[in-house]
Amino acid sequence: MNEHPTSQPDEAELERRRALRDRRTHDLVELMARRGELAGINPWADTLIEGVAWTA
């Protein structure tokens, strides 16, 4: 079966994408919550997390 590149993804592919999106979101939220534990240990890390927070 030759799929056309512009065809719509099937339901299984959409579900897989939703799961990946949810996992990435969960990981980012967890990282943001844990940053309080790590604040002040490394100034470069503090700068990096602020940059990530602004782009999230």
mmCIF file with all atom_site columns, C-alpha atoms in Angstrom:
data_model
loop_
_atom_site.group_PDB
_atom_site.id
_atom_site.type_symbol
_atom_site.label_atom_id
_atom_site.label_alt_id
_atom_site.label_comp_id
_atom_site.label_asym_id
_atom_site.label_entity_id
_atom_site.label_seq_id
_atom_site.pdbx_PDB_ins_code
_atom_site.Cartn_x
_atom_site.Cartn_y
_atom_site.Cartn_z
_atom_site.occupancy
_atom_site.B_iso_or_equiv
_atom_site.pdbx_formal_charge
_atom_site.auth_seq_id
_atom_site.auth_comp_id
_atom_site.auth_asym_id
_atom_site.auth_atom_id
_atom_site.pdbx_PDB_model_num
ATOM 1  C CA . MET A 1 1  ? 0.000  0.000  0.000  1.00 0.00 ? 1  MET A CA 1
ATOM 2  C CA . ASN A 1 2  ? 1.389  3.300  -1.084 1.00 0.00 ? 2  ASN A CA 1
ATOM 3  C CA . GLU A 1 3  ? 0.221  6.140  1.154  1.00 0.00 ? 3  GLU A CA 1
ATOM 4  C CA . HIS A 1 4  ? 0.016  9.635  -0.225 1.00 0.00 ? 4  HIS A CA 1
ATOM 5  C CA . PRO A 1 5  ? 2.239  11.988 1.842  1.00 0.00 ? 5  PRO A CA 1
ATOM 6  C CA . THR A 1 6  ? -0.558 14.531 2.253  1.00 0.00 ? 6  THR A CA 1
ATOM 7  C CA . SER A 1 7  ? -3.086 11.982 3.517  1.00 0.00 ? 7  SER A CA 1
ATOM 8  C CA . GLN A 1 8  ? -4.496 12.404 6.998  1.00 0.00 ? 8  GLN A CA 1
ATOM 9  C CA . PRO A 1 9  ? -2.923 10.286 9.762  1.00 0.00 ? 9  PRO A CA 1
ATOM 10 C CA . ASP A 1 10 ? -5.036 7.380  10.941 1.00 0.00 ? 10 ASP A CA 1
ATOM 11 C CA . GLU A 1 11 ? -6.572 7.183  14.423 1.00 0.00 ? 11 GLU A CA 1
ATOM 12 C CA . ALA A 1 12 ? -3.718 5.070  15.827 1.00 0.00 ? 12 ALA A CA 1
ATOM 13 C CA . GLU A 1 13 ? -1.160 7.647  14.692 1.00 0.00 ? 13 GLU A CA 1
ATOM 14 C CA . LEU A 1 14 ? -3.199 10.482 16.202 1.00 0.00 ? 14 LEU A CA 1
ATOM 15 C CA . GLU A 1 15 ? -3.426 8.604  19.504 1.00 0.00 ? 15 GLU A CA 1
ATOM 16 C CA . ARG A 1 16 ? 0.344  7.991  19.478 1.00 0.00 ? 16 ARG A CA 1
ATOM 17 C CA . ARG A 1 17 ? 0.963  11.709 18.891 1.00 0.00 ? 17 ARG A CA 1
ATOM 18 C CA . ARG A 1 18 ? -1.393 12.645 21.739 1.00 0.00 ? 18 ARG A CA 1
ATOM 19 C CA . ALA A 1 19 ? 0.424  10.279 24.090 1.00 0.00 ? 19 ALA A CA 1
ATOM 20 C CA . LEU A 1 20 ? 3.817  11.740 23.140 1.00 0.00 ? 20 LEU A CA 1
ATOM 21 C CA . ARG A 1 21 ? 2.529  15.291 23.568 1.00 0.00 ? 21 ARG A CA 1
ATOM 22 C CA . ASP A 1 22 ? 1.073  14.447 26.977 1.00 0.00 ? 22 ASP A CA 1
ATOM 23 C CA . ARG A 1 23 ? 4.319  12.755 28.058 1.00 0.00 ? 23 ARG A CA 1
ATOM 24 C CA . ARG A 1 24 ? 6.430  15.742 26.962 1.00 0.00 ? 24 ARG A CA 1
ATOM 25 C CA . THR A 1 25 ? 4.076  18.136 28.729 1.00 0.00 ? 25 THR A CA 1
ATOM 26 C CA . HIS A 1 26 ? 4.168  16.036 31.901 1.00 0.00 ? 26 HIS A CA 1
ATOM 27 C CA . ASP A 1 27 ? 7.976  15.914 31.835 1.00 0.00 ? 27 ASP A CA 1
ATOM 28 C CA . LEU A 1 28 ? 8.238  19.676 31.402 1.00 0.00 ? 28 LEU A CA 1
ATOM 29 C CA . VAL A 1 29 ? 5.762  20.351 34.208 1.00 0.00 ? 29 VAL A CA 1
ATOM 30 C CA . GLU A 1 30 ? 7.663  17.970 36.485 1.00 0.00 ? 30 GLU A CA 1
ATOM 31 C CA . LEU A 1 31 ? 10.964 19.674 35.650 1.00 0.00 ? 31 LEU A CA 1
ATOM 32 C CA . MET A 1 32 ? 9.484  23.087 36.365 1.00 0.00 ? 32 MET A CA 1
ATOM 33 C CA . ALA A 1 33 ? 8.161  21.834 39.719 1.00 0.00 ? 33 ALA A CA 1
ATOM 34 C CA . ARG A 1 34 ? 11.541 20.365 40.691 1.00 0.00 ? 34 ARG A CA 1
ATOM 35 C CA . ARG A 1 35 ? 13.526 23.437 39.757 1.00 0.00 ? 35 ARG A CA 1
ATOM 36 C CA . GLY A 1 36 ? 12.874 24.872 43.216 1.00 0.00 ? 36 GLY A CA 1
ATOM 37 C CA . GLU A 1 37 ? 14.945 22.031 44.680 1.00 0.00 ? 37 GLU A CA 1
ATOM 38 C CA . LEU A 1 38 ? 17.871 22.899 42.429 1.00 0.00 ? 38 LEU A CA 1
ATOM 39 C CA . ALA A 1 39 ? 17.710 26.699 42.443 1.00 0.00 ? 39 ALA A CA 1
ATOM 40 C CA . GLY A 1 40 ? 20.925 28.376 43.438 1.00 0.00 ? 40 GLY A CA 1
ATOM 41 C CA . ILE A 1 41 ? 23.168 25.344 42.976 1.00 0.00 ? 41 ILE A CA 1
ATOM 42 C CA . ASN A 1 42 ? 24.432 26.406 39.564 1.00 0.00 ? 42 ASN A CA 1
ATOM 43 C CA . PRO A 1 43 ? 23.924 29.919 38.148 1.00 0.00 ? 43 PRO A CA 1
ATOM 44 C CA . TRP A 1 44 ? 24.089 28.629 34.555 1.00 0.00 ? 44 TRP A CA 1
ATOM 45 C CA . ALA A 1 45 ? 21.321 26.136 35.285 1.00 0.00 ? 45 ALA A CA 1
ATOM 46 C CA . ASP A 1 46 ? 19.200 28.923 36.769 1.00 0.00 ? 46 ASP A CA 1
ATOM 47 C CA . THR A 1 47 ? 19.687 30.964 33.585 1.00 0.00 ? 47 THR A CA 1
ATOM 48 C CA . LEU A 1 48 ? 18.852 27.976 31.406 1.00 0.00 ? 48 LEU A CA 1
ATOM 49 C CA . ILE A 1 49 ? 15.626 27.116 33.258 1.00 0.00 ? 49 ILE A CA 1
ATOM 50 C CA . GLU A 1 50 ? 14.464 30.724 33.006 1.00 0.00 ? 50 GLU A CA 1
ATOM 51 C CA . GLY A 1 51 ? 15.025 30.575 29.254 1.00 0.00 ? 51 GLY A CA 1
ATOM 52 C CA . VAL A 1 52 ? 13.088 27.327 28.998 1.00 0.00 ? 52 VAL A CA 1
ATOM 53 C CA . ALA A 1 53 ? 10.271 28.725 31.108 1.00 0.00 ? 53 ALA A CA 1
ATOM 54 C CA . TRP A 1 54 ? 9.845  31.672 28.759 1.00 0.00 ? 54 TRP A CA 1
ATOM 55 C CA . THR A 1 55 ? 9.660  29.419 25.680 1.00 0.00 ? 55 THR A CA 1
ATOM 56 C CA . ALA A 1 56 ? 7.289  26.824 27.153 1.00 0.00 ? 56 ALA A CA 1
#
